[in-house]
XYZ file of C-alpha atoms in Angstrom:
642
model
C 0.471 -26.414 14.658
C 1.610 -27.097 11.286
C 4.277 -24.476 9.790
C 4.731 -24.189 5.699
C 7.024 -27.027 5.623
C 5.185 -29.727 6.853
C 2.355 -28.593 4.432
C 4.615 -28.612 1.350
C 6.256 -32.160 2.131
C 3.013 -33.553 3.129
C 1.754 -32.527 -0.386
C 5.012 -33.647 -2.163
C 4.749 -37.081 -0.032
C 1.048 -37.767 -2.055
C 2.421 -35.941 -5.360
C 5.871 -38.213 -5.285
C 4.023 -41.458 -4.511
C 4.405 -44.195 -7.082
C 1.488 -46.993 -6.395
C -1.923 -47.786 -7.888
C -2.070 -44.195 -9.774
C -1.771 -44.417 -13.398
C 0.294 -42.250 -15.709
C -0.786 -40.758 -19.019
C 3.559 -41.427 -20.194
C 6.487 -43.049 -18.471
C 8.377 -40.497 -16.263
C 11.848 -39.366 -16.714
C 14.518 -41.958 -15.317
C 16.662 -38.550 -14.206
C 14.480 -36.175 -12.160
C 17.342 -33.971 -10.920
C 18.404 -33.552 -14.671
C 14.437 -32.792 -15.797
C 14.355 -30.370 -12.906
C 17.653 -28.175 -13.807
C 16.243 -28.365 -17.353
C 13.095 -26.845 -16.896
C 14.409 -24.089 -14.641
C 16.694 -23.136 -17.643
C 13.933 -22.834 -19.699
C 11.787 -21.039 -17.708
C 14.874 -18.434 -16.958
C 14.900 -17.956 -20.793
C 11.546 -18.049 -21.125
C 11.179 -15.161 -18.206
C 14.431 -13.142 -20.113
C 12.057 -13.056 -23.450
C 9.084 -12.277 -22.055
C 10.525 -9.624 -19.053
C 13.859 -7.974 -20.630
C 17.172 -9.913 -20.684
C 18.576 -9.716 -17.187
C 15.166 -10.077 -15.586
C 16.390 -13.485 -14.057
C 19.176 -15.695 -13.672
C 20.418 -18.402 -11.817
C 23.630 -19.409 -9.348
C 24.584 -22.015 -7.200
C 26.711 -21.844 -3.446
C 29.814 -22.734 -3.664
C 29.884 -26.411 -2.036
C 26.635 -26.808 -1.372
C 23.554 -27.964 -3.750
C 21.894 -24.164 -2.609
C 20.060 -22.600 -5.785
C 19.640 -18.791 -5.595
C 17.376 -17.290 -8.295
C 17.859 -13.743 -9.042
C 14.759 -11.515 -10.319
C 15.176 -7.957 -11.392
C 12.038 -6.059 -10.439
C 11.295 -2.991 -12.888
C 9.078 -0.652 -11.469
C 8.389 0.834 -14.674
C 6.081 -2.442 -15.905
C 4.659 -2.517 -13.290
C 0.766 -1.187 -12.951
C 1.789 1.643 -10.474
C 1.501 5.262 -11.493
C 4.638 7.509 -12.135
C 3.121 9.187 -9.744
C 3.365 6.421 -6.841
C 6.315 4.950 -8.319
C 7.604 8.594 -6.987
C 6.247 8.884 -3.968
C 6.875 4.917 -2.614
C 10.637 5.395 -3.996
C 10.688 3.261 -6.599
C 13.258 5.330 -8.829
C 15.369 1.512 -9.651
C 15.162 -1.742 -10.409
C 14.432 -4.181 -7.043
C 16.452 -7.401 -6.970
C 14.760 -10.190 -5.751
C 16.691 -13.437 -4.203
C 14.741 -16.571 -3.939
C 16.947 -19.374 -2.212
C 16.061 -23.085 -2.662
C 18.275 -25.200 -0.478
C 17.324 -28.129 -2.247
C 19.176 -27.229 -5.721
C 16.883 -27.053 -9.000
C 14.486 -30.043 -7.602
C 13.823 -28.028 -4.754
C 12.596 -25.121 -7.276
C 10.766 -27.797 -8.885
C 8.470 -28.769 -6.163
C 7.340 -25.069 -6.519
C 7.642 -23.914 -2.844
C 10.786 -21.635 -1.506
C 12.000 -22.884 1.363
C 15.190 -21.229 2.460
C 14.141 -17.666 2.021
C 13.176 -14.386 -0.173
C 15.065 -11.508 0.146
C 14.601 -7.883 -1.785
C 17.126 -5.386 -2.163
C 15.376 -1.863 -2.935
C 17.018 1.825 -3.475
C 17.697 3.600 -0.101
C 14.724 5.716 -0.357
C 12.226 3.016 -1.322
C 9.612 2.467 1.360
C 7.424 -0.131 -0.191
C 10.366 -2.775 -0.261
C 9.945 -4.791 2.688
C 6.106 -4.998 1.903
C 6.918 -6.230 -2.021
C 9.519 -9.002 -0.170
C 6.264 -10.032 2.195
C 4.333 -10.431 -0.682
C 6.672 -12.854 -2.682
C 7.444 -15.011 0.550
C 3.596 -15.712 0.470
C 3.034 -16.165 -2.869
C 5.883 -18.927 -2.844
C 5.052 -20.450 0.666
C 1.271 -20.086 0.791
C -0.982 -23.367 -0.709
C -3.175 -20.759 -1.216
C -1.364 -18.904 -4.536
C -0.441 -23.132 -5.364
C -2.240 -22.781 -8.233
C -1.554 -19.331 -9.443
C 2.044 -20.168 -8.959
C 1.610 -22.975 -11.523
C -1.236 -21.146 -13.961
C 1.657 -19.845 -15.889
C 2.673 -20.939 -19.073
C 5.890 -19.610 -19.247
C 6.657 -21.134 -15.931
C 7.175 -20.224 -12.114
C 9.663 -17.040 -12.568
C 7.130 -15.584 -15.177
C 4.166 -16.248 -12.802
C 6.447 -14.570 -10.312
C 7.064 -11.411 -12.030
C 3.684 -10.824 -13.446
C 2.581 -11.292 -9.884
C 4.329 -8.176 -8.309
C 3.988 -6.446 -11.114
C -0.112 -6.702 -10.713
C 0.399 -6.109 -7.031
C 3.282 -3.051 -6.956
C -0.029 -1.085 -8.508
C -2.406 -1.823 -5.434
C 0.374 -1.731 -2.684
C -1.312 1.215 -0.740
C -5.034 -0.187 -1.085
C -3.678 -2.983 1.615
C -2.702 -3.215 5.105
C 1.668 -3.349 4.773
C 1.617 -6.015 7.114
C -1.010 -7.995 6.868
C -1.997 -7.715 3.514
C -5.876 -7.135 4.033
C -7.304 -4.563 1.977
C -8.048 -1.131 4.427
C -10.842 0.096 5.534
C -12.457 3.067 3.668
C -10.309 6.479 4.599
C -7.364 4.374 5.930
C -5.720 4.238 2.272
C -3.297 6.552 0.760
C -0.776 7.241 -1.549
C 1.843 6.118 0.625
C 2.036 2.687 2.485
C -0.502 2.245 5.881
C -0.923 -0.341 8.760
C -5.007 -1.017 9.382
C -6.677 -1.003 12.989
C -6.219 -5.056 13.666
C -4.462 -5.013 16.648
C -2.046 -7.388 15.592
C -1.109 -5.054 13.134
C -1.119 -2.030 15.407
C 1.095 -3.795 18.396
C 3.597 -4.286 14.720
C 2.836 -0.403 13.779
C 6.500 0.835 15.350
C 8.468 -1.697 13.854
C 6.531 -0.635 10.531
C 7.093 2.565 11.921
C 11.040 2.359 12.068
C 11.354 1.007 8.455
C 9.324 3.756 6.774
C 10.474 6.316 8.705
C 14.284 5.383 7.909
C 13.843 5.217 4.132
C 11.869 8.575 3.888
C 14.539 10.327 6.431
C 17.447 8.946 3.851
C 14.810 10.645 0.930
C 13.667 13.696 1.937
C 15.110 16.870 2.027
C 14.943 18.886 5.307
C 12.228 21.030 4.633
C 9.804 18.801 3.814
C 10.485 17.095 7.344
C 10.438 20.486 8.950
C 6.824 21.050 7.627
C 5.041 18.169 8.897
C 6.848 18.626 12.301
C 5.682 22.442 11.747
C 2.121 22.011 10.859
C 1.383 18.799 13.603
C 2.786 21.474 16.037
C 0.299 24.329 14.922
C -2.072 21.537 15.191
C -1.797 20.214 18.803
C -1.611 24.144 19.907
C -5.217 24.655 18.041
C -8.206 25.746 20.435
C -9.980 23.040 17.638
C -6.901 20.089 18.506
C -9.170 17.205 19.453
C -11.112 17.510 15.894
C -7.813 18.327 13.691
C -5.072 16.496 15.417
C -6.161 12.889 14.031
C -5.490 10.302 14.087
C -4.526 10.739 17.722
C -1.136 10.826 18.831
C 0.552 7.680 20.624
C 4.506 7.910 21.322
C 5.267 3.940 22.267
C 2.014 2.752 22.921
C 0.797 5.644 24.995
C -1.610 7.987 23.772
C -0.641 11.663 24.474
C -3.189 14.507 24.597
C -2.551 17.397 22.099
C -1.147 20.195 24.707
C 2.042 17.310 25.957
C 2.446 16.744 22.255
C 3.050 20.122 21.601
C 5.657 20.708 24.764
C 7.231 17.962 22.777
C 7.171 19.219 19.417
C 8.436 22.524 20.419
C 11.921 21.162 21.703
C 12.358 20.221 17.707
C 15.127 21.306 16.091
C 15.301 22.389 12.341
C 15.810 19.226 10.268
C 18.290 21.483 8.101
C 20.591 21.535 11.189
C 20.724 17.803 11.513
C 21.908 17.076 8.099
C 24.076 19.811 8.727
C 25.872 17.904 10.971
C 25.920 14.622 9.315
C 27.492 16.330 6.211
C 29.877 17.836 8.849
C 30.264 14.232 9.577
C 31.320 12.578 6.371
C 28.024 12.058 5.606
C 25.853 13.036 2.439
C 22.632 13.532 4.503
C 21.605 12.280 8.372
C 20.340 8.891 8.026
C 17.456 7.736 10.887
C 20.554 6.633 13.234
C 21.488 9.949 13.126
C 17.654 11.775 13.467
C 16.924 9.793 16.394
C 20.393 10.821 17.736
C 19.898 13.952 17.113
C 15.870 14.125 18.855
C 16.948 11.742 21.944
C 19.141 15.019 22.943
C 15.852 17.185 23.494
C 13.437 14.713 24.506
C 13.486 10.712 25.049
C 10.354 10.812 23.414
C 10.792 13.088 20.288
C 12.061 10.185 17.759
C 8.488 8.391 18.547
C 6.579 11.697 17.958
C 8.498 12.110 14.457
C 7.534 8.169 13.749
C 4.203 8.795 14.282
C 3.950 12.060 12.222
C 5.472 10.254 9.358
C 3.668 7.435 9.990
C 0.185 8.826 10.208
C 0.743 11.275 7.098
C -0.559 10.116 3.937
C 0.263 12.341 1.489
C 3.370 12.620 -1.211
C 5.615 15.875 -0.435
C 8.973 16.720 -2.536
C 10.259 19.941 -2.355
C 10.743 21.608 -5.811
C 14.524 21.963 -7.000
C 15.431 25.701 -8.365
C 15.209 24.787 -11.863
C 11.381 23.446 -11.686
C 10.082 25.893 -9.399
C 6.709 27.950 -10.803
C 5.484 31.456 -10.419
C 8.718 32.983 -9.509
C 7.056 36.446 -9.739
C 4.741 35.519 -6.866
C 6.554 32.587 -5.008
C 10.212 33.415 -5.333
C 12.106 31.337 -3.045
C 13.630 33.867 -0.792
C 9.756 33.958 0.245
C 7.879 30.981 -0.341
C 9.033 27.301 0.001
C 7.229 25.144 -3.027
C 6.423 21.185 -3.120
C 5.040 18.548 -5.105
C 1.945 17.340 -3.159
C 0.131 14.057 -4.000
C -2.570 13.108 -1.231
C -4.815 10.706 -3.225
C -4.938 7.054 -2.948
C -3.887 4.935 -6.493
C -7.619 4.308 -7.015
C -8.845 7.775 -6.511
C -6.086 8.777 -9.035
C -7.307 6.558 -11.560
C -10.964 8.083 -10.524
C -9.596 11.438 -11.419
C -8.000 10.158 -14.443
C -10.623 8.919 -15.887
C -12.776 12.343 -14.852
C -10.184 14.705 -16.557
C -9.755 12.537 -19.595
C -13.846 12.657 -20.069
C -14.358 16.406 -18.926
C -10.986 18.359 -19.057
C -9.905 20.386 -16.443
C -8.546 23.323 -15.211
C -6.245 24.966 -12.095
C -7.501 26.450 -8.977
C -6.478 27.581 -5.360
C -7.088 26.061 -2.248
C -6.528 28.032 1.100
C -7.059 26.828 4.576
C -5.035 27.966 8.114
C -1.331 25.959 8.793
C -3.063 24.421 11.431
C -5.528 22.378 8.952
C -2.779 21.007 6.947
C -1.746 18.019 9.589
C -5.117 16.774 9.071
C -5.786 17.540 5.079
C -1.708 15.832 4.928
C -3.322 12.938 6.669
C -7.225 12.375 4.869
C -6.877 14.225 1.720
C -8.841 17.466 0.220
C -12.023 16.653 1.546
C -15.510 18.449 1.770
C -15.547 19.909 5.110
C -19.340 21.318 4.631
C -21.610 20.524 7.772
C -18.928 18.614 9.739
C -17.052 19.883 12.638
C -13.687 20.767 10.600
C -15.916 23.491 8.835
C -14.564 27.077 10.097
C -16.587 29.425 7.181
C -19.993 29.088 5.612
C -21.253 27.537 3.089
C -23.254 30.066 1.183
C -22.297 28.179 -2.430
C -23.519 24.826 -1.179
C -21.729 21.447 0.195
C -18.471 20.264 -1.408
C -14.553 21.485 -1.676
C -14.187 25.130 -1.965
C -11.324 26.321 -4.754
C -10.697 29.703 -6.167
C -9.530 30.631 -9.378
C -8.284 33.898 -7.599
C -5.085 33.709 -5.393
C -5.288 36.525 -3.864
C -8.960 35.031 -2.807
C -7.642 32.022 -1.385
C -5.149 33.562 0.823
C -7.483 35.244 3.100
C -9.123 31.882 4.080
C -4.979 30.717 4.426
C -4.715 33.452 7.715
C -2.739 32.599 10.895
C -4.338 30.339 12.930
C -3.738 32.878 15.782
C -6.467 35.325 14.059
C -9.871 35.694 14.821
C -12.436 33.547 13.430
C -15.957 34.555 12.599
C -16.221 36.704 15.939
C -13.737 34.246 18.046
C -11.255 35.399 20.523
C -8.168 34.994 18.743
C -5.985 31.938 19.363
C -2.918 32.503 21.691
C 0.253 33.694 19.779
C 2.185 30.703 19.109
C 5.934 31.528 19.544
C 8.917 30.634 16.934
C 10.086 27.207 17.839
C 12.944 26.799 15.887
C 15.295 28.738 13.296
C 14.080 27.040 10.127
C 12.020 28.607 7.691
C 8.914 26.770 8.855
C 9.363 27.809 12.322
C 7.816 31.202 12.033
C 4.194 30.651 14.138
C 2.236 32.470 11.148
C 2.572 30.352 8.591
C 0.143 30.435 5.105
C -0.196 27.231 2.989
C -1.797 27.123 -0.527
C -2.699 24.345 -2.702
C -2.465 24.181 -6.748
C -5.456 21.823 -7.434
C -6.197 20.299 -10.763
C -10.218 20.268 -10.798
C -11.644 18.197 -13.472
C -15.059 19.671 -14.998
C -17.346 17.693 -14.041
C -21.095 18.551 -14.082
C -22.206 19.529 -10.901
C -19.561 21.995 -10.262
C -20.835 25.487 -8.713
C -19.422 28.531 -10.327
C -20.034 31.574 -8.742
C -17.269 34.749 -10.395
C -14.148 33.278 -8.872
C -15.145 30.711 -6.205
C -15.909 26.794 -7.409
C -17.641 24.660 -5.202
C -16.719 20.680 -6.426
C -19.671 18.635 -5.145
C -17.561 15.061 -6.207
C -14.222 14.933 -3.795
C -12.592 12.641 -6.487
C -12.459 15.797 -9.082
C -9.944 17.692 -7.257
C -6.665 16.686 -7.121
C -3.424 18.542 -5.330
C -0.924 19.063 -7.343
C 1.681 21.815 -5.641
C 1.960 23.746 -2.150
C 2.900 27.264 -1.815
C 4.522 28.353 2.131
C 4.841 31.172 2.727
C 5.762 32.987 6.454
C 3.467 35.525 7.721
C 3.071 38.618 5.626
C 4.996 37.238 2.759
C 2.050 37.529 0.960
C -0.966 39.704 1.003
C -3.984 39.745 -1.526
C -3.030 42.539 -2.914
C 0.098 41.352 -4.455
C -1.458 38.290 -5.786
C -4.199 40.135 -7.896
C -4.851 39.864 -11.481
C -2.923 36.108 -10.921
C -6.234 34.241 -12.082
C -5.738 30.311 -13.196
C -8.131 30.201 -16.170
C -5.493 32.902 -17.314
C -4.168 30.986 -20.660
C -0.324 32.150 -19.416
C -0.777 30.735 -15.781
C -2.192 27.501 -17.714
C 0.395 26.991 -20.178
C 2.870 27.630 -17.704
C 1.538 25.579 -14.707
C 0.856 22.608 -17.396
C 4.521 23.152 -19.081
C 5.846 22.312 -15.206
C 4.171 19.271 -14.470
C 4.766 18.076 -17.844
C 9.250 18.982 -17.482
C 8.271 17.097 -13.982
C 7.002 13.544 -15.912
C 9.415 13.956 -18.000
C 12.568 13.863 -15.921
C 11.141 10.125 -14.500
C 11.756 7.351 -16.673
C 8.991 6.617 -19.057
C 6.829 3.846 -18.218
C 7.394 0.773 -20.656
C 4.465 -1.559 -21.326
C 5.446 -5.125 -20.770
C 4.067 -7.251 -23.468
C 4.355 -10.402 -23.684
C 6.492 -11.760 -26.505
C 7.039 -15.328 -27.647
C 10.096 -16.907 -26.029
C 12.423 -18.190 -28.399
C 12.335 -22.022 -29.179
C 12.836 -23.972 -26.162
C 16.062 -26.477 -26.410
C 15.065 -30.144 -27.195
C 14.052 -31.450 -23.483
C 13.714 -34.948 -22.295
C 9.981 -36.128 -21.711
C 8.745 -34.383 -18.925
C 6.852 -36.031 -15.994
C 3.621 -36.308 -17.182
C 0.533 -35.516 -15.409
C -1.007 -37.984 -13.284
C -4.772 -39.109 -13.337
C -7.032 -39.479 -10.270
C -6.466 -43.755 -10.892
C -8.821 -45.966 -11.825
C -12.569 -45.980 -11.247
C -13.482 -47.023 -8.124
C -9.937 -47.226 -6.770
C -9.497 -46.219 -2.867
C -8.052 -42.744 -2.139
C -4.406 -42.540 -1.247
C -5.167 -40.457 2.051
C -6.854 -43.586 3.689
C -3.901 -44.736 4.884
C -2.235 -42.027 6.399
C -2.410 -40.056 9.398
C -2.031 -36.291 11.359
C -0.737 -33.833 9.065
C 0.015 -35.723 6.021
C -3.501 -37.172 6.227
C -4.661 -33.306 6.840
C -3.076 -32.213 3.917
C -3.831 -34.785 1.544
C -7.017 -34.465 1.721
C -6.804 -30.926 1.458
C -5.109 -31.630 -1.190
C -8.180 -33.950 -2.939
C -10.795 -31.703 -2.178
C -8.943 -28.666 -3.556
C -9.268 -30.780 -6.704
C -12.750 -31.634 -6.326
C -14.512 -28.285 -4.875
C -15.604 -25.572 -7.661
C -18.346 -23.024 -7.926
C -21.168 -23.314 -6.715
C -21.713 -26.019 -4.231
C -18.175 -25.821 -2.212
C -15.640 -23.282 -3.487
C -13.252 -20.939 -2.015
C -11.145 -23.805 0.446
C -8.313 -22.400 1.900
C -5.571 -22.729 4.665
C -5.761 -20.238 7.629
C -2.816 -18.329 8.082
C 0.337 -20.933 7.859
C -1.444 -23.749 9.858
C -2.777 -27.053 8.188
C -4.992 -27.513 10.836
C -7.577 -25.386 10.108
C -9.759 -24.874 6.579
C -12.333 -22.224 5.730
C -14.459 -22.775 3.119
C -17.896 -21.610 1.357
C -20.818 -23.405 0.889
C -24.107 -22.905 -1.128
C -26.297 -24.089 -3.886
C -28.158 -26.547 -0.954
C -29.779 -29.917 -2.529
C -33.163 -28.279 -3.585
C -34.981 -31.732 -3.470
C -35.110 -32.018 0.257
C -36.579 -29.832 2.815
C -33.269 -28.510 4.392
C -31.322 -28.155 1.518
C -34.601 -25.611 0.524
C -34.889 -24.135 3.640
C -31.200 -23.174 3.403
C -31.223 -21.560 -0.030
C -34.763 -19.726 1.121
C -32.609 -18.328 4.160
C -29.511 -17.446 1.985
C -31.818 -15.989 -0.118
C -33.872 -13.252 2.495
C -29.988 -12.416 3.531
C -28.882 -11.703 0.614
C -26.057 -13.682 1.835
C -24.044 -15.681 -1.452
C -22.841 -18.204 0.787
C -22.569 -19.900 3.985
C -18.816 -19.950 5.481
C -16.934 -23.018 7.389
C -14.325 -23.320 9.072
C -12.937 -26.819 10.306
C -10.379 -27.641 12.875
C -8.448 -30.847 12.998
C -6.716 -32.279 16.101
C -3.134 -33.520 15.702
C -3.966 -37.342 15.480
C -6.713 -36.835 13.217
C -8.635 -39.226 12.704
C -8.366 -40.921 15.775
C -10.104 -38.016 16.882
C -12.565 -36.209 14.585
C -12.600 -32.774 13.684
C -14.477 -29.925 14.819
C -17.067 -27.661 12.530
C -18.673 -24.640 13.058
C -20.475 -21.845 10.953
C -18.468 -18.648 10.586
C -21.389 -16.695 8.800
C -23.686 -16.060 8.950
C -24.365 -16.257 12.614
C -27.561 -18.184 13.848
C -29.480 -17.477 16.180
C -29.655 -18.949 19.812
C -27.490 -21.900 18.812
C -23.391 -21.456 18.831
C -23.312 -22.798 15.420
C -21.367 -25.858 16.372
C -21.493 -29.225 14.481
């Protein structure tokens, strides 16, 4: 097999070739010169058009070794405040390209000695944005891209993770496919593939270690908290999802709780590191700290964090809301963002069309590991359901508190005429460790038609018109109806001052900047640049006749790349790193002959756009020919081999 190298220098073999070809203009005597010229320009051009310091260049000390510096802003990018938040992103990312081979090297548009990114401590999203610039610089398949630019290669660069930084939790963080419907969240997930999954606690380790250096203690202390009230549940096999697996072992819901309840309160560990020197426990420290109870606690807090998709930072003192009902000798307060980018920009666009307006959602502690982990969902009909549904199918919100905190009971009371769970003893000496915990969101619920109204209770038919916005814990008896009534939402003074918070919130991030695109100032005079080559004469041979294996491979890769468009034979690519094997998409059959119409008339009853091909070349090709088969669609009784 073929790695990236051998496809670049096979490609810059047929580009650098000087034969039969013809040449609109002469080509510069001094290529090395032309090459350190253009990167100059297109570091100015990128400074205009990005901010000043958004690139610049330096060479190693002895050696011809280029290193190209980016500065990422998360701010231009197309990410939310929002998820700019929640992944981290709170500074600028530096981004090192190295090209061994000095400015020529840079030229030939491929990075051969290495990307690295440099993100804040707490940024989880960092070694995912560094995956995505290694293939967009090493991949034949963002070739063009790369070079669609006109401001050149660090432009196309930038504007490249700055379109991707927005879409980062839509895809798989190691494999880059997009996820499977429910998989995505706000924060960064792994899909099913198994290669993925055998990667999941490496992934595991990375996020884990960034949001451990991020997040305060109590926000740790609740997941472990709630995941515990969940695997104690009579209802564990339908809450506790996904399922847990410590190491590659799946673990049934009654050992995960044995393990859970050896925890110890987050608050201490920090403790200690601070004791230590230290300004919080890093994940060296955490796991420490957990292999001291049980070998396999650190795993069980990797998967929690893992598996939970939703955005929690605990409120500071000075932003905290509803003092007269939450005050914090009582009630612990959070930030909570559970949607996915896309289903934010749903919601968005909802709120902006219909307005909207605050309302409570209560459910037991025990819930919340799987609501943390698939969002405010309608639970009508389905298993998870544990009241009626006298208003009708969708997601229940009041605009009366103390109405929502009866359905936010213990999970040790009874339920519609059940025995009553077993009491569920204090595990710990942190504030979530008390067994009777009550959780309450703050939704935003935009008014969409549809929505039920019945006195107090809303039922929201359309899951993408509700969106959390705070939590409310409070321990046991903390809170009873009766001391939440007359607090009503739709109350102009609970609106003004929810709205007032979240808008002192936005405003202590930094504001998102546009990035527009400015003219760069007037390039320096240049020498002629290499011009672009034709195909050669009419009727002359093709260059790839005479070679063989890989460079033969690639070459004509290479030609047909050129030659396939819409809609006969489109779509060619490499797959994965290995020149050895194409896929490409075929349609539009020759309608004048029987097969070519007997194809399109198939296509056609299959509502199928295309036929896809995949080829596979032997090393000596063409001493040996290649081998073609149909990927889809699948025919019947034959293999589909050519």
């Amino acid at each position: 097999m073929a790695d990236v190298e051998d496809l670049r220098s096979a490609s810059e073999e047929e580009e650098e070739s000087e034969d039969e070809y013809a040449y609109e203009s002469e080509a510069s005597t001094d290529p090395v010169a032309d090459a350190g010229d253009q990167l100059d320009l297109d570091v100015a051009r990128c400074c205009a058009r990005f901010g000043d310091e958004s690139a610049e260049r330096s060479t190693t000390k002895g050696s011809r070794t280029l290193i190209v510096t980016l500065k990422i802003d998360p701010t231009r990018s197309q990410a939310s405040a929002e998820t700019r938040q929640a992944w981290g992103l709170t500074a600028p990312l530096s981004a090192k390209l190295v090209f061994s081979g000095g400015a020529t090297q840079y030229a030939s548009g491929y990075c051969d000695a290495g990307i690295a990114v440099t993100a804040p401590d707490a940024c989880i999203v960092g070694r995912q944005i560094e995956r995505l610039l290694e293939t967009f610089w090493r991949s034949p398949v963002h070739a063009a891209k790369r070079q669609s630019d006109p401001d050149g290669l660090l432009c196309a660069t930038l504007a490249y993770a700055y379109q991707r930084m927005g879409s980062l939790a839509d895809v798989c963080a190691i494999c880059d496919a997009p996820l499977a419907f429910g998989e995505a969240s706000i924060l960064p997930s792994v899909c099913g593939r198994p290669l993925c999954a055998h990667q999941l606690e490496t992934f595991g380790k990375l996020l884990v270690g960034a949001t451990c250096l991020a997040a305060r203690a109590d926000v740790l202390d609740l997941l472990v908290a709630t995941t515990r009230l969940a695997a104690r549940s009579r209802r564990a096999a339908d809450i506790l999802q996904p399922p847990c697996v410590l190491d590659g072992t799946s673990v049934d819901a009654a050992a995960a709780a044995k393990i859970l309840d050896r925890f110890p309160s987050f608050e201490k560990i920090h403790e200690a590191a601070r004791n230590d020197g230290q300004s919080a426990a890093g994940f060296a420290a955490v796991e420490s700290a957990l292999l001291k109870v049980d070998k396999q606690a650190p795993a069980a807090l990797r998967w929690i964090m893992t598996s939970n998709k939703a955005h929690l930072v605990a409120l500071p003192p000075n932003m905290r809301l509803l003092e007269r009902i939450a005050p914090e000798a009582r009630c612990r307060q959070f930030i909570m963002l559970s949607q996915p980018p896309a289903r934010q920009a749903r919601f968005a666009a909802l709120k902006a069309r219909h307005g909207s307006k605050f309302a409570w959602h209560g459910s037991p502690a025990e819930n919340w590991h799987c609501i943390l982990r698939s969002g405010l969902r309608s639970a009508s009909g389905t298993k998870l359901q544990l009241h009626g549904a006298a208003h009708g199918a969708g997601v229940y919100v009041s605009t009366s508190l103390s109405y929502s905190i009866r359905y936010a009971m213990s999970a040790r009371r009874q339920h519609r005429g059940q025995a009553p769970e077993p009491e569920t003893p204090q595990f710990n000496d942190s504030f979530f460790g008390s067994p009777d915990l009550r959780i309450i969101a703050l939704c935003e619920v935009a008014e969409v038609p549809g929505i039920t109204k019945n006195s107090n209770i809303w039922v929201v038919p359309d899951e993408d018109a509700v969106a959390t916005r705070f939590l409310f814990v409070y321990r046991g008896e903390a809170l009873q109806a009766r001391d939440a009534a007359g607090e009503n939402t739709l109350a102009p003074a609970f609106d003004r001052e929810v709205r007032a918070r979240v808008d002192a919130l936005k405003s202590a991030r930094r504001p998102v900047t546009p990035a527009p695109r400015t003219e760069p100032p007037p390039p320096p005079e240049l020498p002629p640049a290499k011009a672009q080559r034709t195909e050669g004469p009419p009727g002359a041979p093709p260059k790839w006749l005479g070679k063989t294996g890989v460079p033969r491979i690639m070459s004509e890769f290479q030609s047909l790349r050129r030659w396939s468009t819409a809609p006969r034979v489109y779509d060619l690519e490499l797959v994965g790193d290995a020149a050895t094997t194409w896929r490409f998409s075929v349609a539009d059959f020759d309608g004048d002959c029987p097969a070519g119409r007997d194809l399109n008339n198939d296509l056609a009853q299959l509502s199928r756009p295309c036929i896809r091909m995949e080829i596979t070349f032997p090393s000596d090709y063409p001493t040996r020919p290649f081998f073609l088969r149909c990927v889809s669609p699948r025919f019947c009784w034959y293999t589909g081999h050519v």
